[in-house]
CSV table of C-alpha atoms and ligand atoms in Angstrom, one decimal:
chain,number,residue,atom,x,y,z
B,1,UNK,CA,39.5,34.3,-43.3
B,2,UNK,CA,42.1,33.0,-41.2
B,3,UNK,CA,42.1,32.5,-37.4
B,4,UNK,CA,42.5,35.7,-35.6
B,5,UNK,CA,46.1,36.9,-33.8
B,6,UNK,CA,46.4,35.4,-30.6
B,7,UNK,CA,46.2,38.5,-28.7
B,8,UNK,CA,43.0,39.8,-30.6
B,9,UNK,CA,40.9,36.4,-29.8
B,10,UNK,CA,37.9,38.4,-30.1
B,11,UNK,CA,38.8,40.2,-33.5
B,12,UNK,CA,35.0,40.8,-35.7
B,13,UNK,CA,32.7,39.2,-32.6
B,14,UNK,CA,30.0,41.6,-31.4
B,15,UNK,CA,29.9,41.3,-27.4
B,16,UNK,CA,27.3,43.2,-25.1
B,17,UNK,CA,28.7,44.5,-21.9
B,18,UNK,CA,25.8,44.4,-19.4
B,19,UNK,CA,26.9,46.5,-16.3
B,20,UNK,CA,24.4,46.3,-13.1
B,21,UNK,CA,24.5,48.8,-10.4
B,22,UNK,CA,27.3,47.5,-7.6
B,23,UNK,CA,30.1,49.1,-6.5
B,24,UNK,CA,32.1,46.7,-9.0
B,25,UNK,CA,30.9,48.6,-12.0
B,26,UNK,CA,33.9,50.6,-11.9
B,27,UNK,CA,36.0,47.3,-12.4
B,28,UNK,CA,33.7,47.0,-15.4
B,29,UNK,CA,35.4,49.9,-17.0
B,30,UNK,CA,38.6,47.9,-17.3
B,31,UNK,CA,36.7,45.0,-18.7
B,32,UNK,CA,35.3,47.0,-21.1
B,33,UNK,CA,38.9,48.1,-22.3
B,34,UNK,CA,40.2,45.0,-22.5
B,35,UNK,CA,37.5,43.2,-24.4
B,36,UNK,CA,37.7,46.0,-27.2
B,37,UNK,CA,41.6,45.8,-26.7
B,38,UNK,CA,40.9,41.5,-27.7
B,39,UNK,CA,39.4,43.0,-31.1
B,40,UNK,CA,35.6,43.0,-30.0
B,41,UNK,CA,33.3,45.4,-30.6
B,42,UNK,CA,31.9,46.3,-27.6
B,43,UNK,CA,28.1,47.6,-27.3
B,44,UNK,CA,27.6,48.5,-23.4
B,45,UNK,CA,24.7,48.3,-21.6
B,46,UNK,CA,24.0,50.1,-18.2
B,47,UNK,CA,21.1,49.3,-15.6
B,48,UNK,CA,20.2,52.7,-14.2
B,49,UNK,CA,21.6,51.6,-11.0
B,50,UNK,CA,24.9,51.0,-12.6
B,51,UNK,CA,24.5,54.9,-13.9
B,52,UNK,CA,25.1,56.0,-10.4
B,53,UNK,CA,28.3,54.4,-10.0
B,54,UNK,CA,29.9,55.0,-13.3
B,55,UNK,CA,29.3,57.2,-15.8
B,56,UNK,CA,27.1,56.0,-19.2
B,57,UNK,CA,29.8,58.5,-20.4
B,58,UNK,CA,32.9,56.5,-19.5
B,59,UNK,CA,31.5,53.2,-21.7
B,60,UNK,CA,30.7,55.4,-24.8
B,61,UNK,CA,34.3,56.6,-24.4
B,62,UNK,CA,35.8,53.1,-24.1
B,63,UNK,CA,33.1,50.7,-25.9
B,64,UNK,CA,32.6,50.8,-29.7
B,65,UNK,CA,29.1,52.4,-29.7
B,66,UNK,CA,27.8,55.0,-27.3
B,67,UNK,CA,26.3,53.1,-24.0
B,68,UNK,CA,22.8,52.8,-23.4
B,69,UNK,CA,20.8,53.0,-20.4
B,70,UNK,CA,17.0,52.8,-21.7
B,71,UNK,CA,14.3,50.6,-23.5
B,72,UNK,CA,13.2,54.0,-24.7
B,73,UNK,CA,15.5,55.0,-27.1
B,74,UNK,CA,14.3,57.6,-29.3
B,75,UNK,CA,16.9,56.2,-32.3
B,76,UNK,CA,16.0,52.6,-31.9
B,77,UNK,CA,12.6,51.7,-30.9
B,78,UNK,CA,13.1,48.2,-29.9
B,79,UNK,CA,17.1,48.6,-28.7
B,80,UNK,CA,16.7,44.8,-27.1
B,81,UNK,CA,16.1,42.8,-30.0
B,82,UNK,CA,18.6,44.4,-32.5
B,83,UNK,CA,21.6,44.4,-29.5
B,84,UNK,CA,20.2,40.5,-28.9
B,85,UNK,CA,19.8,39.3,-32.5
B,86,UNK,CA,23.4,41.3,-33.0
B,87,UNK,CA,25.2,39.7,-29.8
B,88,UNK,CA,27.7,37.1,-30.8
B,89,UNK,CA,27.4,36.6,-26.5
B,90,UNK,CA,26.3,38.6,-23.7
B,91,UNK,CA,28.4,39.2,-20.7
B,92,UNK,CA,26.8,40.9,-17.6
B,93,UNK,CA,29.9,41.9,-15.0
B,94,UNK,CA,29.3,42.2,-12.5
B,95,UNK,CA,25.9,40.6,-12.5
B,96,UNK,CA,24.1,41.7,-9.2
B,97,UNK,CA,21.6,39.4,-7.3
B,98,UNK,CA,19.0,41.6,-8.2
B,99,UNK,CA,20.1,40.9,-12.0
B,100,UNK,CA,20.5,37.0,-11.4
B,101,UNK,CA,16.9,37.0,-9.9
B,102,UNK,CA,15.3,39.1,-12.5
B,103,UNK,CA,16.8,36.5,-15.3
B,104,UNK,CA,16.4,33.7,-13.4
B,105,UNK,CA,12.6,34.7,-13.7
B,106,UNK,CA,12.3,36.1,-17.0
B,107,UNK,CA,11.5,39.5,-16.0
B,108,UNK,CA,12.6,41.6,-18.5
B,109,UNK,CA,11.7,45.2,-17.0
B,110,UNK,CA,15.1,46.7,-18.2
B,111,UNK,CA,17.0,47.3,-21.2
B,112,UNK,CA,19.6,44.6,-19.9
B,113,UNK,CA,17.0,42.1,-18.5
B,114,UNK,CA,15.1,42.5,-22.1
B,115,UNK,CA,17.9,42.1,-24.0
B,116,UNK,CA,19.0,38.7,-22.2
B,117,UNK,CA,15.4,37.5,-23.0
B,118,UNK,CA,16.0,38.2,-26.7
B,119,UNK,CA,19.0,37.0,-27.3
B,120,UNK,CA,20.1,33.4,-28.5
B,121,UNK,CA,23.2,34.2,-28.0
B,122,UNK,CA,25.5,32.2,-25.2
B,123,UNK,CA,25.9,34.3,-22.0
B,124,UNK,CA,28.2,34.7,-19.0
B,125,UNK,CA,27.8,36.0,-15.8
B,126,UNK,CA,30.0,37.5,-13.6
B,127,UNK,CA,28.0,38.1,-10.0
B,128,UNK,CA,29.5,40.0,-7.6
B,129,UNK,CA,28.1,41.1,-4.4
B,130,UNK,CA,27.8,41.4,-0.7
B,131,UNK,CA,28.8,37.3,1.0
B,132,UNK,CA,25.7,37.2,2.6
B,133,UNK,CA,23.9,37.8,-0.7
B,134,UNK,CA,26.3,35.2,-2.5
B,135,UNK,CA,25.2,32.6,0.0
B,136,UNK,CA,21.6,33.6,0.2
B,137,UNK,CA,19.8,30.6,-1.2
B,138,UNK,CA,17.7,32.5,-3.4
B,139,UNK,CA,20.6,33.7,-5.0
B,140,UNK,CA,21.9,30.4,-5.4
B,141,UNK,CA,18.7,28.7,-6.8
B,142,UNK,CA,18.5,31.3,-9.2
B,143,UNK,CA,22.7,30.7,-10.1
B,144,UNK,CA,21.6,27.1,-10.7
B,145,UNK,CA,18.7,27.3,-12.9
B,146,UNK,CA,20.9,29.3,-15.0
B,147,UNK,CA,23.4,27.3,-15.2
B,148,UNK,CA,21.1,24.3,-16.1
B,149,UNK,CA,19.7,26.5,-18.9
B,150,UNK,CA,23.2,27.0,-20.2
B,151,UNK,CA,24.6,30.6,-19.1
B,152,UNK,CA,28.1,30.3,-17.8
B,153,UNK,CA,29.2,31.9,-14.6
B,154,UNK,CA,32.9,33.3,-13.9
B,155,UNK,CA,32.7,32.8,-10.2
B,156,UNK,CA,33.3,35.7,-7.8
B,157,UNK,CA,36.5,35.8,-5.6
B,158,UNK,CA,37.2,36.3,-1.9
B,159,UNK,CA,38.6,39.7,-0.6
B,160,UNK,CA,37.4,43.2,-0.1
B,161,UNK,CA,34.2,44.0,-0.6
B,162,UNK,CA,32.2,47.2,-0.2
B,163,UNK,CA,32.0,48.9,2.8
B,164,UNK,CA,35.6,47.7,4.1
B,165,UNK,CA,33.6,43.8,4.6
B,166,UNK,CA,35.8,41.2,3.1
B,167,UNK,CA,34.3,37.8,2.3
B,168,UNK,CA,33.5,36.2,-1.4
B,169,UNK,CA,31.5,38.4,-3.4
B,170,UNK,CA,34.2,39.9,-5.3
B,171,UNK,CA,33.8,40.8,-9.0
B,172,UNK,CA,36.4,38.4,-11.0
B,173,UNK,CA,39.8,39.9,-12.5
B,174,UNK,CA,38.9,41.3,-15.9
B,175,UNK,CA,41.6,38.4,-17.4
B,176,UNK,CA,39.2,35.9,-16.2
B,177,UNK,CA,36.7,37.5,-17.4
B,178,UNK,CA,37.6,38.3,-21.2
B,179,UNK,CA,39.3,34.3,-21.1
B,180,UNK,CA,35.7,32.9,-20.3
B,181,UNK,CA,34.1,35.3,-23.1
B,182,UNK,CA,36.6,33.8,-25.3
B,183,UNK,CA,36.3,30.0,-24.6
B,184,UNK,CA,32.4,30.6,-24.5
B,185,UNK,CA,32.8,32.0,-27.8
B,186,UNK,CA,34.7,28.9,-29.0
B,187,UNK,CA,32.3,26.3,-27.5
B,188,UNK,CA,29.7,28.4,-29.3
B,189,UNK,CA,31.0,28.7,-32.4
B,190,UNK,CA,30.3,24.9,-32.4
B,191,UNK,CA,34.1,24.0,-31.8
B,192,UNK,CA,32.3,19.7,-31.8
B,193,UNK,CA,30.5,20.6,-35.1
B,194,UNK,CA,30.0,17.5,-37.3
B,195,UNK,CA,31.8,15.6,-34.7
B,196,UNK,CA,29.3,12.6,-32.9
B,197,UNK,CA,29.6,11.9,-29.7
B,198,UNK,CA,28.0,9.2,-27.8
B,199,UNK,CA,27.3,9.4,-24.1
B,200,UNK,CA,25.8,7.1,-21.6
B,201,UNK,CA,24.2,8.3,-18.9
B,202,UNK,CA,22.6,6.4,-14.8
B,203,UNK,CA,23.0,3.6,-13.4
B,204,UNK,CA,22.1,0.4,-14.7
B,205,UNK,CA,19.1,-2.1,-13.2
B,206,UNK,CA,19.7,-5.6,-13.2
B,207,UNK,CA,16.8,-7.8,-12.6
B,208,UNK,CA,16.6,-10.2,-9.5
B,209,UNK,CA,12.8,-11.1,-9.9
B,210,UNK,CA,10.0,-9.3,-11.9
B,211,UNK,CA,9.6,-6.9,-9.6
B,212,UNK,CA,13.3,-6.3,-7.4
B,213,UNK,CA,16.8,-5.0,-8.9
B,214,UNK,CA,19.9,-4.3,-8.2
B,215,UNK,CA,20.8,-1.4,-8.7
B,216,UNK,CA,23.2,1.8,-7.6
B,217,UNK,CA,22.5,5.8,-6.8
B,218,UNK,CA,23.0,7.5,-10.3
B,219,UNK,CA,20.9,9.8,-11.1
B,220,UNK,CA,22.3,10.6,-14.5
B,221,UNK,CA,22.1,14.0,-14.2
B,222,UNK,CA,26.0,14.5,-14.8
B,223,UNK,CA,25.7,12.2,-17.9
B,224,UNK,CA,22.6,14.5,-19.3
B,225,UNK,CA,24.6,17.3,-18.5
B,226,UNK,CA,27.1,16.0,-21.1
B,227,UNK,CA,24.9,15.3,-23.2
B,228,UNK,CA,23.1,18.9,-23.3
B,229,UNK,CA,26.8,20.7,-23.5
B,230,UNK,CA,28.0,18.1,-26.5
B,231,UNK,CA,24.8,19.3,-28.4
B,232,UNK,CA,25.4,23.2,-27.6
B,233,UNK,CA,28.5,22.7,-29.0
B,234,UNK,CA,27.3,21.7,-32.1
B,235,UNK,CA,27.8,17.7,-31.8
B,236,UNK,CA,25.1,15.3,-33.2
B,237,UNK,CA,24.3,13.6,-29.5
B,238,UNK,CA,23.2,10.2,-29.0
B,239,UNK,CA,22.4,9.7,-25.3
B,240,UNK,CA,22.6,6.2,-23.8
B,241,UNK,CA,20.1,6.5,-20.6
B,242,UNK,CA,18.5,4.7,-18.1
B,243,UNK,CA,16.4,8.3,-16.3
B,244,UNK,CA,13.8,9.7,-17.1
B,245,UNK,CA,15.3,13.1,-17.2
B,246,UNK,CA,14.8,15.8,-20.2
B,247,UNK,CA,17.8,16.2,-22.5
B,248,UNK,CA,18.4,19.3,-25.0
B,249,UNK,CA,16.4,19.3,-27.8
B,250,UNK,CA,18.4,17.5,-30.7
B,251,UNK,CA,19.7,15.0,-28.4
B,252,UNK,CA,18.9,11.3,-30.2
B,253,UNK,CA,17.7,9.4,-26.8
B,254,UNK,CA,18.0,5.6,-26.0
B,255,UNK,CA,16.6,4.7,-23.0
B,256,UNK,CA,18.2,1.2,-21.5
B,257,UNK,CA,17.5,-1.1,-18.1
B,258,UNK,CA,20.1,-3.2,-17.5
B,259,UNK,CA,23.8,-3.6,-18.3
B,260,UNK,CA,23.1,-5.9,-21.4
B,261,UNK,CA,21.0,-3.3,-23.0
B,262,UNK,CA,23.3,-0.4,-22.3
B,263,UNK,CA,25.9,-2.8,-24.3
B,264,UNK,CA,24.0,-3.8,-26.8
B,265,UNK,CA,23.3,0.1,-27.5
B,266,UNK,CA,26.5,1.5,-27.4
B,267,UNK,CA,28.5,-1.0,-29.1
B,268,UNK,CA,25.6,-0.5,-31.6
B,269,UNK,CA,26.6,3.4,-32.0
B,270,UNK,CA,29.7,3.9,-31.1
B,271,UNK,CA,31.1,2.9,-34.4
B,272,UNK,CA,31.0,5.6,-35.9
B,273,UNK,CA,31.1,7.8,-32.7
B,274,UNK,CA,34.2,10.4,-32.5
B,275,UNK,CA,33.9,10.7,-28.7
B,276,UNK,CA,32.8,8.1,-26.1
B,277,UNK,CA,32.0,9.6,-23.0
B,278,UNK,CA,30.8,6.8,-20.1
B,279,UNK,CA,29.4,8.3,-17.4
B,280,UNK,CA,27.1,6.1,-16.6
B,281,UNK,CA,27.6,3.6,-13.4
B,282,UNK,CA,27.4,0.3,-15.1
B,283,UNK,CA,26.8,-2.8,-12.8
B,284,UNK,CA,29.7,-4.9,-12.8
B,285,UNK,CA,27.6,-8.0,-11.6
B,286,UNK,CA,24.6,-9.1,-12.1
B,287,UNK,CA,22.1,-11.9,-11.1
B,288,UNK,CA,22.8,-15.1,-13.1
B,289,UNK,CA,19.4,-16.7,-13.1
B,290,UNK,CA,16.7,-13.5,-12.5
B,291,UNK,CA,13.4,-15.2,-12.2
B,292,UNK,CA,10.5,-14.1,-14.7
B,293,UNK,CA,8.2,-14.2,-11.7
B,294,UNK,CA,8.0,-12.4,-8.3
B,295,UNK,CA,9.7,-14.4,-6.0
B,296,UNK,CA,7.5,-14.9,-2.6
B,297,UNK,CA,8.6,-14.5,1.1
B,298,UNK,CA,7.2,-17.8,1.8
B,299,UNK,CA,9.9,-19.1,-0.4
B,300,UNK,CA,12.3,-18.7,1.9
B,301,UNK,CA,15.4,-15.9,1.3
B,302,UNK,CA,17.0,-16.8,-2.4
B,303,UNK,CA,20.0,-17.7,-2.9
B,304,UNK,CA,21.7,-14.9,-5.0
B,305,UNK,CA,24.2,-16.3,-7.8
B,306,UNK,CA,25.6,-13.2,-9.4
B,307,UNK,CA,27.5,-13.1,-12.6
B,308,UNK,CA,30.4,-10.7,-14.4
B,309,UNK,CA,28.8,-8.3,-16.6
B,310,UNK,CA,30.2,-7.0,-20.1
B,311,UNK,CA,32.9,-3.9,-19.2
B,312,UNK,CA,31.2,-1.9,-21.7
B,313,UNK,CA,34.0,0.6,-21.7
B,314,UNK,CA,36.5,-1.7,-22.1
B,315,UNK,CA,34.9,-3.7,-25.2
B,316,UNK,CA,35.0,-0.4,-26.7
B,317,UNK,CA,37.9,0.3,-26.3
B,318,UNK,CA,39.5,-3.3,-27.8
B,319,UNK,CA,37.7,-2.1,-30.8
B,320,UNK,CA,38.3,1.4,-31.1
B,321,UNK,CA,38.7,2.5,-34.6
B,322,UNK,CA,42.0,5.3,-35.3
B,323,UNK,CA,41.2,8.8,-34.3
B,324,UNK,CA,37.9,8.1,-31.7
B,325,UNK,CA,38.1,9.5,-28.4
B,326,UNK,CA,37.3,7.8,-25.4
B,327,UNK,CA,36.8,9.1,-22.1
B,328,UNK,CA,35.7,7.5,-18.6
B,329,UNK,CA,34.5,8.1,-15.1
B,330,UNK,CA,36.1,6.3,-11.9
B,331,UNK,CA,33.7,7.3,-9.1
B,332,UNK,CA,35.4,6.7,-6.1
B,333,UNK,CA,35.1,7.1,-2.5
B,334,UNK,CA,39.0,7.8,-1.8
B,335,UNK,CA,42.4,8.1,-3.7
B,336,UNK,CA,40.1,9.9,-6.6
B,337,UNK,CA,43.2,11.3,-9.1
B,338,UNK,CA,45.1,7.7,-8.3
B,339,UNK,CA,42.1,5.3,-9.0
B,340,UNK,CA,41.3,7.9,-12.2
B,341,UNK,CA,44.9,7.1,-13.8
B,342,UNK,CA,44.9,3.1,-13.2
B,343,UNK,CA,41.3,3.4,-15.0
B,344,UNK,CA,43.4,5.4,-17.6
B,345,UNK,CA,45.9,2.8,-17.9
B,346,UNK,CA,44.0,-0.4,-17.6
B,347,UNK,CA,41.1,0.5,-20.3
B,348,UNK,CA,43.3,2.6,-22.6
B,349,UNK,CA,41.4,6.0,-22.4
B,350,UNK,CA,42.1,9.7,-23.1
B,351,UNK,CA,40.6,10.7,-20.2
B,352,UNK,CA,39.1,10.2,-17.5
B,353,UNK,CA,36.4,11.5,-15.2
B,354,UNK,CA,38.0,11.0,-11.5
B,355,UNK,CA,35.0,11.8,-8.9
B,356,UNK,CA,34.6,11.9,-5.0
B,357,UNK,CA,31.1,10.2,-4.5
B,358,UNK,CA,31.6,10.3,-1.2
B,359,UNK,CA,32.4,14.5,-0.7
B,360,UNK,CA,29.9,16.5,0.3
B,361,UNK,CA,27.7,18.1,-3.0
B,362,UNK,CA,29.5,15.9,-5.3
B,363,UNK,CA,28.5,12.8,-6.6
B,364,UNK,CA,24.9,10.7,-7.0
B,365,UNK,CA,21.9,12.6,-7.5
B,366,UNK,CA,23.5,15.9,-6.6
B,367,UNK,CA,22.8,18.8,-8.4
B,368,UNK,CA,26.8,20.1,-8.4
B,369,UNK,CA,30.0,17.6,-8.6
B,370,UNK,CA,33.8,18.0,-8.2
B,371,UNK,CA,36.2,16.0,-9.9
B,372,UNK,CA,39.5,15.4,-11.4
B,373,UNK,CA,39.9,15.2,-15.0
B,374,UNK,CA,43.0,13.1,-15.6
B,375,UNK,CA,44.4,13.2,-19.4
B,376,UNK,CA,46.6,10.5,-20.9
B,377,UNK,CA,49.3,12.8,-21.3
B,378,UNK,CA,49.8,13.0,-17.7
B,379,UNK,CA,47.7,16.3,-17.1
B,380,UNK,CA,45.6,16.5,-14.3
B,381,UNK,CA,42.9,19.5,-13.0
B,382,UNK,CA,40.9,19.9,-10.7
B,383,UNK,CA,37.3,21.0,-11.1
B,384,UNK,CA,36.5,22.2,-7.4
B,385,UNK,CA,32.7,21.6,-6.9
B,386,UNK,CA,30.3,23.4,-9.6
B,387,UNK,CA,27.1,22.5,-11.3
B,388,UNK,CA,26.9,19.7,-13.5
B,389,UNK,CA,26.6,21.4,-16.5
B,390,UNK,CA,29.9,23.5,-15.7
B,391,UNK,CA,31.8,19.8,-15.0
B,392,UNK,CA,30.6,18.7,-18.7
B,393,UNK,CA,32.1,22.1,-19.9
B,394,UNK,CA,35.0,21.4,-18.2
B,395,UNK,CA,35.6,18.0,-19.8
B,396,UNK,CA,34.4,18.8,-23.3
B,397,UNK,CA,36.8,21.6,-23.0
B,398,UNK,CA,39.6,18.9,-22.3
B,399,UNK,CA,37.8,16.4,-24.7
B,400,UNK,CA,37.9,18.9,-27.5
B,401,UNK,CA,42.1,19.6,-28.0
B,402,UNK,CA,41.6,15.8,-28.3
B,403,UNK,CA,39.5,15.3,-31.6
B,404,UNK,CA,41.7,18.3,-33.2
B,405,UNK,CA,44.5,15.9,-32.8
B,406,UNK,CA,42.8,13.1,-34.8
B,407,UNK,CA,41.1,15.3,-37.6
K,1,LIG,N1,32.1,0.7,-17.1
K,1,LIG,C1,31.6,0.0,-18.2
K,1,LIG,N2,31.1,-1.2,-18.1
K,1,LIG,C2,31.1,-1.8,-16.9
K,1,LIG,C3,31.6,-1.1,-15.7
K,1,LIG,C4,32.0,0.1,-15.9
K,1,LIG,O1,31.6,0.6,-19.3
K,1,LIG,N3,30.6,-3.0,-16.8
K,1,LIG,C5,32.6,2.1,-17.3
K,1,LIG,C6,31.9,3.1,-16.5
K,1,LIG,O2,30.9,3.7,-17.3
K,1,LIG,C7,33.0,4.1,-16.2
K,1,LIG,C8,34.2,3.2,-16.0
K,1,LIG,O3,33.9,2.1,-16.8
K,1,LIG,O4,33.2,5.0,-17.3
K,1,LIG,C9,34.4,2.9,-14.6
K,1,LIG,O5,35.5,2.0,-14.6
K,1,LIG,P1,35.5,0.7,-13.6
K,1,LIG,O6,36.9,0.5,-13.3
K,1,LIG,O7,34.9,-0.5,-14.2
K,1,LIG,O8,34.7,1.2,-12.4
K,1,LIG,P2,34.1,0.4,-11.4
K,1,LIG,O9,33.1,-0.5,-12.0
K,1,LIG,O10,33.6,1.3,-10.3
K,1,LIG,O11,35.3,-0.5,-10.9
K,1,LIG,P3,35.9,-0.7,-9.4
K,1,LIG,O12,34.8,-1.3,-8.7
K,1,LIG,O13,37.0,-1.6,-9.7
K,1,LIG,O14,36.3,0.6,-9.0
């Protein structure tokens, strides 16, 4: 079987429309049409709240299957597991708070809350609501531990909202929509399968005495990120770590100190790695002479001889083999896209990772980053500030066009 025309992306791939009970249903109708119209077959599902905006009715007509409201189906007794186990993804648009909550949970007290418990299918969510309700943090805590747990969101946009308010909270353009169910689909259908990718991940510790480091503010929560969207894409993973932070299942874990053992363990796999992602924040100095014991006050203050470490990066680089991708990060506290392209240029990359430690929700130990993924070829985007997990999407989305390149 070939790949499907380019304007019928979704051509044999089963997709559940989730509908939720806003005044943006009605824009659902349209994103019904065109996902059927982009070759899907379309099996809606309405929350009864949705029912009283739009009419069930109105999906049968436009979906592939008749639209169902109900757990209680008399033709199917247990509707949520055969539309789960059928789903090639589930996209909920728009996706109220009520819905995200509900998720968020695991409350399943709905035929469209049960159905997102019993699918392993990817899923994206389109929330769309009332500003105040979008900014609420309970709304936003729930957003994040779903995105953690791997659902992608198509963000809302600013403008009218119900009730003649205007504010963000607006369901996203059905275009955006369909594209996101598409690359979703692609990332899903494993689109780094067989590939191995090798990604490091904190900051390194380098020793002064037995008991004091030096040491910097990574958390590594943007390099386990990677990892965890590498491995959902179907890549064998080996993470190079220095957190203790859990990693998807799958993900072969090496856990490092300092600088030396981050080298040792990445020059040790990245032979036969096809991507190289270094996100971790690698000292670039380090003490010369650290002392086996504790040093003591009474000693007087030490006098601190530091040395260059390894640019880990770099030495992987000198002996990249044909095809392997390599991509690094250039945290920065100014001049971000600038400082990202000498990076580029001085260590030879394909990309790299340009990010604003110093802006606010971005950088160390942050939950959410922004950055600026500069590509060899010149390109430059900008990822305004998202969840980690969304960032690493972002990147393997760029990373990806790059190993198709070197087959
Ligand atoms: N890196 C590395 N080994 C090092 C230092 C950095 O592999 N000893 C990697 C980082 O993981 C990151 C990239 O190189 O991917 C950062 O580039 P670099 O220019 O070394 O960043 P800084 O160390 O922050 O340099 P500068 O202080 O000059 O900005």
């Amino acid at each position: 079987m070939g790949a499907p025309p380019a304007e019928q992306p979704l051509a044999g791939r089963r997709v559940v429309l989730g509908v939720c009970g806003g005044i943006a249903a009605y824009k659902a109708v349209e994103v019904c049409r065109r996902l059927v119209d982009a070759g899907a077959f379309v099996s809606p599902v309405l929350t009864e709240g949705a029912t009283r905006f739009v009419g069930a009715v109105t999906f049968s007509a436009l979906g592939s299957e008749r639209a169902r409201t109900s757990l209680f189906d008399d033709a199917d007794p247990i509707p949520h597991t055969t539309l789960g186990r059928a789903a090639d993804v589930v996209v909920v648009a728009p996706a109220t708070a009520r819905l995200l909550g509900a998720y968020a949970a695991g409350i399943s007290d709905d035929l469209l809350t049960a159905t997102l418990l019993a699918t392993r299918a990817p899923v994206v969510v389109c929330p769309a609501m009332h500003t105040e309700m979008w900014e609420h943090p309970a709304t936003r805590d729930n957003l994040a531990l779903l995105v953690r747990r791997g659902v992608a969101v198509v963000p809302p946009g600013t403008g009218r909202l119900a009730g003649g308010d205007s504010g963000t909270g607006r369901l996203a353009g059905p275009d955006e929509i369909v594209a996101a169910v598409t690359a979703v689909l692609r990332g899903a259908a494993g689109d780094l399968a067989g590939r191995r990718v090798l990604v490091t991940a904190g900051g390194t510790r380098e020793p002064i005495d037995a008991v004091r480091f030096i040491g910097n503010r990574s958390s590594g929560k943007q390099g386990h990120a990677l990892a965890d969207e590498a491995a959902a894409r179907g890549a064998t993973v080996t993470l190079v770590t220095t957190a203790d932070r859990p990693s998807a299942p799958g993900v072969l874990v090496v856990r490092v100190d300092t600088a030396a053992d981050m080298e040792q363990a990445v020059l040790a796999a990245c032979a036969d790695a096809d991507v190289v992602v270094m996100a971790a924040a690698v000292a670039d100095f380090r003490p010369k002479a650290p002392l086996d014991e504790k040093w003591k006050k009474a000693d007087g203050v030490p006098d601190l001889v530091l040395e260059a470490t390894t640019d880990i990066l770099a030495a992987v680089s000198a002996g990249r083999r044909p095809g392997q991708v390599l991509v690094g990060f250039a945290a920065e506290t100014s001049d971000v896209a600038a400082a990202a392209k000498a990076k580029l240029r001085a260590k030879h990359l394909d990309l790299v990772v340009g990010n604003d430690v110093s802006a606010p929700g971005a950088g160390f130990d942050s939950d959410t980053n922004a950055v600026v993924l500069v590509g060899a070829d010149g390109t430059e985007q900008t990822v305004p500030l998202t969840e980690k997990r969304e960032v690493a999407r972002a990147v393997f989305d760029a990373v990806v066009p790059l190993t198709r390149s070197h087959p």
